[in-house]
Amino acid sequence: MRAPRVIFDIVLLALYLVAANPALTGVPFHEYLGAGIFVLMVAHVVASGEGLGGRGRWAQRVLNGALLVALAFCVVSGAMVSGTLLPSLGFYATGYYFWGPLHALSAKVLLAALLVHIVLRTPATASVLRRELARENER
């Protein structure tokens, strides 16, 4: 792991935390920011290189799978309950009473899995940041 990736991951986490609170941002901004974060999370998975079948232990692969499934359900259900983004593209989805609860549940599962992911990755992230700080102090 390198410092630019760590910075990207920290910015992605901050953006996610903002988007995860639609009461703070308002629903329209929540929808657009959520769509953008989905694209950035795909970039994060690709940059990680390990994905579901990489070099990680089985528990890490299970966690990555849970994150992927929760993210997929959250994005699809979020698009289906969209009151701004989807209509701006000329689409409207029915079935709010199915998609709304699914979106709420998948968002909670995503948050829980993400917290576990962060706790497990914090030592490696801290190591990279310490190494970069030491390099800066040598200059």
PDB file of C-alpha atoms in Angstrom:
ATOM      1  CA  MET A   1       0.000   0.000   0.000  1.00  0.00           C
ATOM      2  CA  ARG A   2       1.296   3.438  -0.909  1.00  0.00           C
ATOM      3  CA  ALA A   3       0.586   6.886   0.466  1.00  0.00           C
ATOM      4  CA  PRO A   4      -1.455   8.192  -2.522  1.00  0.00           C
ATOM      5  CA  ARG A   5      -3.789   5.191  -2.189  1.00  0.00           C
ATOM      6  CA  VAL A   6      -4.133   5.770   1.538  1.00  0.00           C
ATOM      7  CA  ILE A   7      -5.044   9.413   0.898  1.00  0.00           C
ATOM      8  CA  PHE A   8      -7.570   8.325  -1.769  1.00  0.00           C
ATOM      9  CA  ASP A   9      -9.098   5.831   0.692  1.00  0.00           C
ATOM     10  CA  ILE A  10      -9.343   8.442   3.463  1.00  0.00           C
ATOM     11  CA  VAL A  11     -11.026  10.929   1.103  1.00  0.00           C
ATOM     12  CA  LEU A  12     -13.388   8.174  -0.075  1.00  0.00           C
ATOM     13  CA  LEU A  13     -14.286   7.375   3.530  1.00  0.00           C
ATOM     14  CA  ALA A  14     -14.944  11.046   4.297  1.00  0.00           C
ATOM     15  CA  LEU A  15     -17.180  11.367   1.226  1.00  0.00           C
ATOM     16  CA  TYR A  16     -19.039   8.199   2.191  1.00  0.00           C
ATOM     17  CA  LEU A  17     -19.645   9.497   5.717  1.00  0.00           C
ATOM     18  CA  VAL A  18     -21.117  12.698   4.278  1.00  0.00           C
ATOM     19  CA  ALA A  19     -23.293  10.810   1.799  1.00  0.00           C
ATOM     20  CA  ALA A  20     -24.434   8.341   4.458  1.00  0.00           C
ATOM     21  CA  ASN A  21     -26.246  11.165   6.229  1.00  0.00           C
ATOM     22  CA  PRO A  22     -28.974  12.462   3.878  1.00  0.00           C
ATOM     23  CA  ALA A  23     -30.436  14.545   6.711  1.00  0.00           C
ATOM     24  CA  LEU A  24     -27.190  16.540   6.641  1.00  0.00           C
ATOM     25  CA  THR A  25     -26.820  16.866   2.876  1.00  0.00           C
ATOM     26  CA  GLY A  26     -30.387  16.765   1.640  1.00  0.00           C
ATOM     27  CA  VAL A  27     -31.744  13.983  -0.544  1.00  0.00           C
ATOM     28  CA  PRO A  28     -30.756  15.381  -3.985  1.00  0.00           C
ATOM     29  CA  PHE A  29     -27.105  15.849  -2.989  1.00  0.00           C
ATOM     30  CA  HIS A  30     -27.177  12.467  -1.206  1.00  0.00           C
ATOM     31  CA  GLU A  31     -28.279  10.786  -4.437  1.00  0.00           C
ATOM     32  CA  TYR A  32     -25.700  12.433  -6.683  1.00  0.00           C
ATOM     33  CA  LEU A  33     -22.887  12.010  -4.161  1.00  0.00           C
ATOM     34  CA  GLY A  34     -23.885   8.365  -3.633  1.00  0.00           C
ATOM     35  CA  ALA A  35     -23.653   7.690  -7.373  1.00  0.00           C
ATOM     36  CA  GLY A  36     -20.207   9.309  -7.493  1.00  0.00           C
ATOM     37  CA  ILE A  37     -19.018   7.383  -4.461  1.00  0.00           C
ATOM     38  CA  PHE A  38     -20.133   4.134  -6.097  1.00  0.00           C
ATOM     39  CA  VAL A  39     -17.785   4.884  -9.006  1.00  0.00           C
ATOM     40  CA  LEU A  40     -14.967   5.736  -6.582  1.00  0.00           C
ATOM     41  CA  MET A  41     -15.562   2.531  -4.602  1.00  0.00           C
ATOM     42  CA  VAL A  42     -15.250   0.516  -7.802  1.00  0.00           C
ATOM     43  CA  ALA A  43     -11.923   2.301  -8.400  1.00  0.00           C
ATOM     44  CA  HIS A  44     -10.903   1.437  -4.820  1.00  0.00           C
ATOM     45  CA  VAL A  45     -11.645  -2.258  -5.361  1.00  0.00           C
ATOM     46  CA  VAL A  46      -9.725  -2.281  -8.646  1.00  0.00           C
ATOM     47  CA  ALA A  47      -6.770  -0.425  -7.089  1.00  0.00           C
ATOM     48  CA  SER A  48      -6.719  -2.829  -4.149  1.00  0.00           C
ATOM     49  CA  GLY A  49      -5.999  -5.648  -6.546  1.00  0.00           C
ATOM     50  CA  GLU A  50      -7.195  -8.298  -4.152  1.00  0.00           C
ATOM     51  CA  GLY A  51     -10.943  -8.183  -4.763  1.00  0.00           C
ATOM     52  CA  LEU A  52     -12.797 -11.314  -3.767  1.00  0.00           C
ATOM     53  CA  GLY A  53     -10.245 -13.916  -4.789  1.00  0.00           C
ATOM     54  CA  GLY A  54      -6.949 -12.222  -4.077  1.00  0.00           C
ATOM     55  CA  ARG A  55      -4.195 -12.816  -1.615  1.00  0.00           C
ATOM     56  CA  GLY A  56      -6.287 -12.155   1.491  1.00  0.00           C
ATOM     57  CA  ARG A  57      -7.284 -14.757   4.018  1.00  0.00           C
ATOM     58  CA  TRP A  58     -10.696 -16.399   3.787  1.00  0.00           C
ATOM     59  CA  ALA A  59     -12.182 -14.035   6.380  1.00  0.00           C
ATOM     60  CA  GLN A  60     -11.006 -11.048   4.349  1.00  0.00           C
ATOM     61  CA  ARG A  61     -12.598 -12.531   1.228  1.00  0.00           C
ATOM     62  CA  VAL A  62     -15.887 -13.081   3.102  1.00  0.00           C
ATOM     63  CA  LEU A  63     -15.810  -9.477   4.328  1.00  0.00           C
ATOM     64  CA  ASN A  64     -15.020  -8.203   0.820  1.00  0.00           C
ATOM     65  CA  GLY A  65     -17.933 -10.260  -0.516  1.00  0.00           C
ATOM     66  CA  ALA A  66     -20.279  -8.848   2.114  1.00  0.00           C
ATOM     67  CA  LEU A  67     -19.133  -5.326   1.256  1.00  0.00           C
ATOM     68  CA  LEU A  68     -19.678  -5.961  -2.448  1.00  0.00           C
ATOM     69  CA  VAL A  69     -23.165  -7.427  -1.976  1.00  0.00           C
ATOM     70  CA  ALA A  70     -24.216  -4.676   0.453  1.00  0.00           C
ATOM     71  CA  LEU A  71     -22.879  -2.002  -1.906  1.00  0.00           C
ATOM     72  CA  ALA A  72     -24.705  -3.524  -4.873  1.00  0.00           C
ATOM     73  CA  PHE A  73     -27.999  -3.735  -2.986  1.00  0.00           C
ATOM     74  CA  CYS A  74     -27.552  -0.210  -1.620  1.00  0.00           C
ATOM     75  CA  VAL A  75     -26.838   1.284  -5.045  1.00  0.00           C
ATOM     76  CA  VAL A  76     -29.612  -0.560  -6.886  1.00  0.00           C
ATOM     77  CA  SER A  77     -32.236   0.080  -4.205  1.00  0.00           C
ATOM     78  CA  GLY A  78     -31.062   3.685  -3.898  1.00  0.00           C
ATOM     79  CA  ALA A  79     -31.535   4.177  -7.624  1.00  0.00           C
ATOM     80  CA  MET A  80     -34.982   2.613  -7.415  1.00  0.00           C
ATOM     81  CA  VAL A  81     -36.158   4.997  -4.660  1.00  0.00           C
ATOM     82  CA  SER A  82     -34.468   7.975  -6.259  1.00  0.00           C
ATOM     83  CA  GLY A  83     -36.525  11.121  -6.270  1.00  0.00           C
ATOM     84  CA  THR A  84     -33.943  13.264  -8.053  1.00  0.00           C
ATOM     85  CA  LEU A  85     -31.247  11.340  -9.925  1.00  0.00           C
ATOM     86  CA  LEU A  86     -33.409   8.750 -11.677  1.00  0.00           C
ATOM     87  CA  PRO A  87     -36.132  11.241 -12.727  1.00  0.00           C
ATOM     88  CA  SER A  88     -33.446  13.617 -14.025  1.00  0.00           C
ATOM     89  CA  LEU A  89     -32.484  10.832 -16.438  1.00  0.00           C
ATOM     90  CA  GLY A  90     -36.110  10.422 -17.500  1.00  0.00           C
ATOM     91  CA  PHE A  91     -36.830   7.294 -15.456  1.00  0.00           C
ATOM     92  CA  TYR A  92     -39.193   6.537 -12.623  1.00  0.00           C
ATOM     93  CA  ALA A  93     -39.330   3.315 -10.604  1.00  0.00           C
ATOM     94  CA  THR A  94     -42.337   1.933  -8.786  1.00  0.00           C
ATOM     95  CA  GLY A  95     -42.350  -0.227  -5.687  1.00  0.00           C
ATOM     96  CA  TYR A  96     -41.077   2.247  -3.115  1.00  0.00           C
ATOM     97  CA  TYR A  97     -42.428   0.104  -0.264  1.00  0.00           C
ATOM     98  CA  PHE A  98     -40.099  -2.695  -1.354  1.00  0.00           C
ATOM     99  CA  TRP A  99     -37.059  -0.647  -2.393  1.00  0.00           C
ATOM    100  CA  GLY A 100     -37.139   1.845   0.510  1.00  0.00           C
ATOM    101  CA  PRO A 101     -36.742  -0.734   3.309  1.00  0.00           C
ATOM    102  CA  LEU A 102     -34.209  -2.674   1.216  1.00  0.00           C
ATOM    103  CA  HIS A 103     -32.170   0.519   0.792  1.00  0.00           C
ATOM    104  CA  ALA A 104     -32.279   1.240   4.534  1.00  0.00           C
ATOM    105  CA  LEU A 105     -31.260  -2.314   5.424  1.00  0.00           C
ATOM    106  CA  SER A 106     -28.471  -2.564   2.848  1.00  0.00           C
ATOM    107  CA  ALA A 107     -27.099   0.836   3.925  1.00  0.00           C
ATOM    108  CA  LYS A 108     -26.898  -0.386   7.521  1.00  0.00           C
ATOM    109  CA  VAL A 109     -25.209  -3.648   6.495  1.00  0.00           C
ATOM    110  CA  LEU A 110     -22.790  -1.671   4.297  1.00  0.00           C
ATOM    111  CA  LEU A 111     -21.922   0.652   7.183  1.00  0.00           C
ATOM    112  CA  ALA A 112     -21.347  -2.265   9.588  1.00  0.00           C
ATOM    113  CA  ALA A 113     -19.156  -4.172   7.105  1.00  0.00           C
ATOM    114  CA  LEU A 114     -17.272  -0.986   6.264  1.00  0.00           C
ATOM    115  CA  LEU A 115     -16.523  -0.364   9.943  1.00  0.00           C
ATOM    116  CA  VAL A 116     -15.084  -3.881  10.258  1.00  0.00           C
ATOM    117  CA  HIS A 117     -13.070  -3.308   7.055  1.00  0.00           C
ATOM    118  CA  ILE A 118     -11.672  -0.043   8.430  1.00  0.00           C
ATOM    119  CA  VAL A 119     -10.729  -1.611  11.771  1.00  0.00           C
ATOM    120  CA  LEU A 120      -8.911  -4.449  10.001  1.00  0.00           C
ATOM    121  CA  ARG A 121      -7.071  -2.110   7.592  1.00  0.00           C
ATOM    122  CA  THR A 122      -6.122   0.586  10.142  1.00  0.00           C
ATOM    123  CA  PRO A 123      -2.777  -0.994  11.152  1.00  0.00           C
ATOM    124  CA  ALA A 124      -1.575  -1.173   7.542  1.00  0.00           C
ATOM    125  CA  THR A 125      -2.793   2.358   6.870  1.00  0.00           C
ATOM    126  CA  ALA A 126      -1.077   3.700   9.987  1.00  0.00           C
ATOM    127  CA  SER A 127       2.147   1.956   8.983  1.00  0.00           C
ATOM    128  CA  VAL A 128       2.121   3.624   5.565  1.00  0.00           C
ATOM    129  CA  LEU A 129       1.401   7.033   7.050  1.00  0.00           C
ATOM    130  CA  ARG A 130       4.180   6.617   9.675  1.00  0.00           C
ATOM    131  CA  ARG A 131       6.654   5.594   6.962  1.00  0.00           C
ATOM    132  CA  GLU A 132       5.718   8.607   4.819  1.00  0.00           C
ATOM    133  CA  LEU A 133       5.985  10.934   7.813  1.00  0.00           C
ATOM    134  CA  ALA A 134       9.449   9.540   8.594  1.00  0.00           C
ATOM    135  CA  ARG A 135      10.508  10.153   4.986  1.00  0.00           C
ATOM    136  CA  GLU A 136       9.286  13.723   5.178  1.00  0.00           C
ATOM    137  CA  ASN A 137      11.191  14.308   8.429  1.00  0.00           C
ATOM    138  CA  GLU A 138      14.415  13.008   6.817  1.00  0.00           C
ATOM    139  CA  ARG A 139      14.247  15.641   4.086  1.00  0.00           C
TER     140      ARG A 139
END
